[in-house]
Short mmCIF file of C-alpha atoms in Angstrom, two decimals:
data_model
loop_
_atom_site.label_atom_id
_atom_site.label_comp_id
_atom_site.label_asym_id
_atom_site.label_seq_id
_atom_site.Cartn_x
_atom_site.Cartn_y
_atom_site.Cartn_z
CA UNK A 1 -49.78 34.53 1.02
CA UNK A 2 -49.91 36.50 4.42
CA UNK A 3 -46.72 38.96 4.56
CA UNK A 4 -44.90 37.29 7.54
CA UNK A 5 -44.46 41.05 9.36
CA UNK A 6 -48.44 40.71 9.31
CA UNK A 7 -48.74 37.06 10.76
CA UNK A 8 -46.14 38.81 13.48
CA UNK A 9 -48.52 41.02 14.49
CA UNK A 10 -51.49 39.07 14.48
CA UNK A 11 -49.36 36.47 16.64
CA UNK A 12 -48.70 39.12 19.21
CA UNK A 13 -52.25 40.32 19.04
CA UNK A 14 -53.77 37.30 19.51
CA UNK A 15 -51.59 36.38 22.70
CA UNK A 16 -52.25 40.26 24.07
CA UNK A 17 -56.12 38.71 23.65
CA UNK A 18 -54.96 35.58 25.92
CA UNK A 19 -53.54 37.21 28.43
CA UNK A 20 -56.27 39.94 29.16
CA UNK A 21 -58.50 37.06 29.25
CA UNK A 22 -56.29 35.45 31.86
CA UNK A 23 -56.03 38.70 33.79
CA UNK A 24 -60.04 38.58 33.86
CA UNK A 25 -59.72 35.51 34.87
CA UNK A 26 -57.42 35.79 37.64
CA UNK A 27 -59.41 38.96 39.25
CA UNK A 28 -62.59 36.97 39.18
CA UNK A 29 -60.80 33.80 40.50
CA UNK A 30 -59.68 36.14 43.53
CA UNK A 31 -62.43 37.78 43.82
CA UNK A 32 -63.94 34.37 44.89
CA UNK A 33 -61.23 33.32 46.98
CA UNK A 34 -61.84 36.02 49.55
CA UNK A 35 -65.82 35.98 49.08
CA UNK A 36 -65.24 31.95 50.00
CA UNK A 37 -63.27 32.60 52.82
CA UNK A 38 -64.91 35.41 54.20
CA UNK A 39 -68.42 33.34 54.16
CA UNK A 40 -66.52 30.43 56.16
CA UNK A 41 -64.96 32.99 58.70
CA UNK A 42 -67.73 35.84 59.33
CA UNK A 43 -71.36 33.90 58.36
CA UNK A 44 -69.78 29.70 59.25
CA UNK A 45 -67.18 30.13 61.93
CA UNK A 46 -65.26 27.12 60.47
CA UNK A 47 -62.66 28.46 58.00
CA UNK A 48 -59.46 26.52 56.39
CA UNK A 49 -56.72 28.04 58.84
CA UNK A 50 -54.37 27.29 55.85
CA UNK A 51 -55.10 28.82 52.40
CA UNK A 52 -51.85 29.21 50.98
CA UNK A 53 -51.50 28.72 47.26
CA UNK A 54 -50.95 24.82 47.29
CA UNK A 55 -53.71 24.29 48.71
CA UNK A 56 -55.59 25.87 45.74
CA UNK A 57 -56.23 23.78 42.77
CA UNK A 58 -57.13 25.82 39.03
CA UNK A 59 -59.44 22.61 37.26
CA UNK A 60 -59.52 23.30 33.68
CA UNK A 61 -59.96 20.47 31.07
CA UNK A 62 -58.56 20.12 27.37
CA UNK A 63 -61.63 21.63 26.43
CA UNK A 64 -61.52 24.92 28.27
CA UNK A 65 -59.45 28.12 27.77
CA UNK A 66 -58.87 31.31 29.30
CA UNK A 67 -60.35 32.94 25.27
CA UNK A 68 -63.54 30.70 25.75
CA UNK A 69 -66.57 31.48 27.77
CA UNK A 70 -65.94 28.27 30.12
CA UNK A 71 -63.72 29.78 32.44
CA UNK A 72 -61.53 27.34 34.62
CA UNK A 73 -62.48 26.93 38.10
CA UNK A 74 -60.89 27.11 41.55
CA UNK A 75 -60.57 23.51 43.74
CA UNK A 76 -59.86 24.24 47.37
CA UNK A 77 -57.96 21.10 49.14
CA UNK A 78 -56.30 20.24 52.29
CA UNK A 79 -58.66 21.12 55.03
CA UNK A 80 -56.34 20.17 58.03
CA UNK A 81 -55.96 23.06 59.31
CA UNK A 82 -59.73 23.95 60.79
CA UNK A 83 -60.45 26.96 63.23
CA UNK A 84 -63.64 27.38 64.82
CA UNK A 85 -64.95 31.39 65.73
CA UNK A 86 -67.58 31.88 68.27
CA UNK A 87 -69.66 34.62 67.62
CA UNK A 88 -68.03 37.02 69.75
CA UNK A 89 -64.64 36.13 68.01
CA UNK A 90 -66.34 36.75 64.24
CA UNK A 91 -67.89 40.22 65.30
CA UNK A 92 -64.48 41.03 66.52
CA UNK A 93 -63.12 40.01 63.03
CA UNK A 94 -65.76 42.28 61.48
CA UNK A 95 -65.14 45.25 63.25
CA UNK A 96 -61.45 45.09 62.53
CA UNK A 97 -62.01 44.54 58.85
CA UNK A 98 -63.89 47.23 59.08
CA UNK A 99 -62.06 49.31 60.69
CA UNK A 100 -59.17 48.99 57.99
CA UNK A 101 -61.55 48.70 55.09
CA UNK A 102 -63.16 52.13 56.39
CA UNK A 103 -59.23 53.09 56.82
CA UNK A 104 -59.77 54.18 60.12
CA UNK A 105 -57.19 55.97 62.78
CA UNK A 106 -54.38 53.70 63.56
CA UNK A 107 -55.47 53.50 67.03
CA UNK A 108 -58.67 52.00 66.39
CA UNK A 109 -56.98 49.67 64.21
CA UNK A 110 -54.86 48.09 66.67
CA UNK A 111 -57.45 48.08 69.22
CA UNK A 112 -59.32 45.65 67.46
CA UNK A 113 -56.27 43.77 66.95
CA UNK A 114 -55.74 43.98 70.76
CA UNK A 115 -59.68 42.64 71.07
CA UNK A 116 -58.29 39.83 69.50
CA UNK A 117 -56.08 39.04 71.29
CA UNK A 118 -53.13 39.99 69.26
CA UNK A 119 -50.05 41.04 70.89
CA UNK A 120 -46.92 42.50 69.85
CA UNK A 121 -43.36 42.82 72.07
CA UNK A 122 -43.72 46.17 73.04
CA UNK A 123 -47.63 46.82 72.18
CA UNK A 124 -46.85 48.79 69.36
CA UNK A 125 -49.98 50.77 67.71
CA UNK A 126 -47.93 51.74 64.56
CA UNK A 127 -46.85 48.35 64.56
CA UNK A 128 -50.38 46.64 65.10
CA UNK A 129 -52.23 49.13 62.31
#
């Protein structure tokens, strides 16, 4: 027989495994959240105006688990909440994801918040970048 210390360990081991799988998972699954969503907003200019985390679905059957090669997959639902971007509107989107991806001066920040059309009370820069 297996020394129970030993079956401890493997135990524990075996759900480390698990949940570094599920970590993997969970990168990749947001990875293709934003990839999704940035294709509707910058290359469709129809995007779900409301992708909060009910509205996300994970589909896995009995079959499938995060230690297995067949990964679960993502179901997006409830598209109620539509919003339409001209062109103008998704260039201005790109530039100010840009702008903070390329972690550009505050300044330049908010004024492509401002292009917008995003205000704040008191037109606060520190506040807008």
């Amino acid at each position: 027989p297996i020394p129970a210390d030993w079956q401890d360990w493997a135990k524990h081991h075996e759900d480390v495994a698990l949940q570094a799988a599920q970590l993997n998972w969970t990168y990749d699954a947001v990875y293709a959240l934003l990839d999704v969503h940035g294709y509707q907003i910058l290359n469709q200019g129809l995007f779900n105006a409301d992708p909060h985390p009910g509205n996300l679905l994970v589909v896995q059957d009995d079959y499938t688990t995060y230690a297995t090669k067949e990964q679960p997959k993502i179901g997006l639902i409830d598209y109620g909440q539509c919003k339409r971007l001209t062109l103008e509107e998704r260039i201005k989107v790109a530039r100010l994801l840009l702008s903070v991806a390329d972690n550009a001066p505050d300044e330049l920040v908010a004024a492509h918040f401002r292009d917008l059309g995003i205000q704040t009370k008191n037109d606060s820069t520190r506040f807008l970048a």
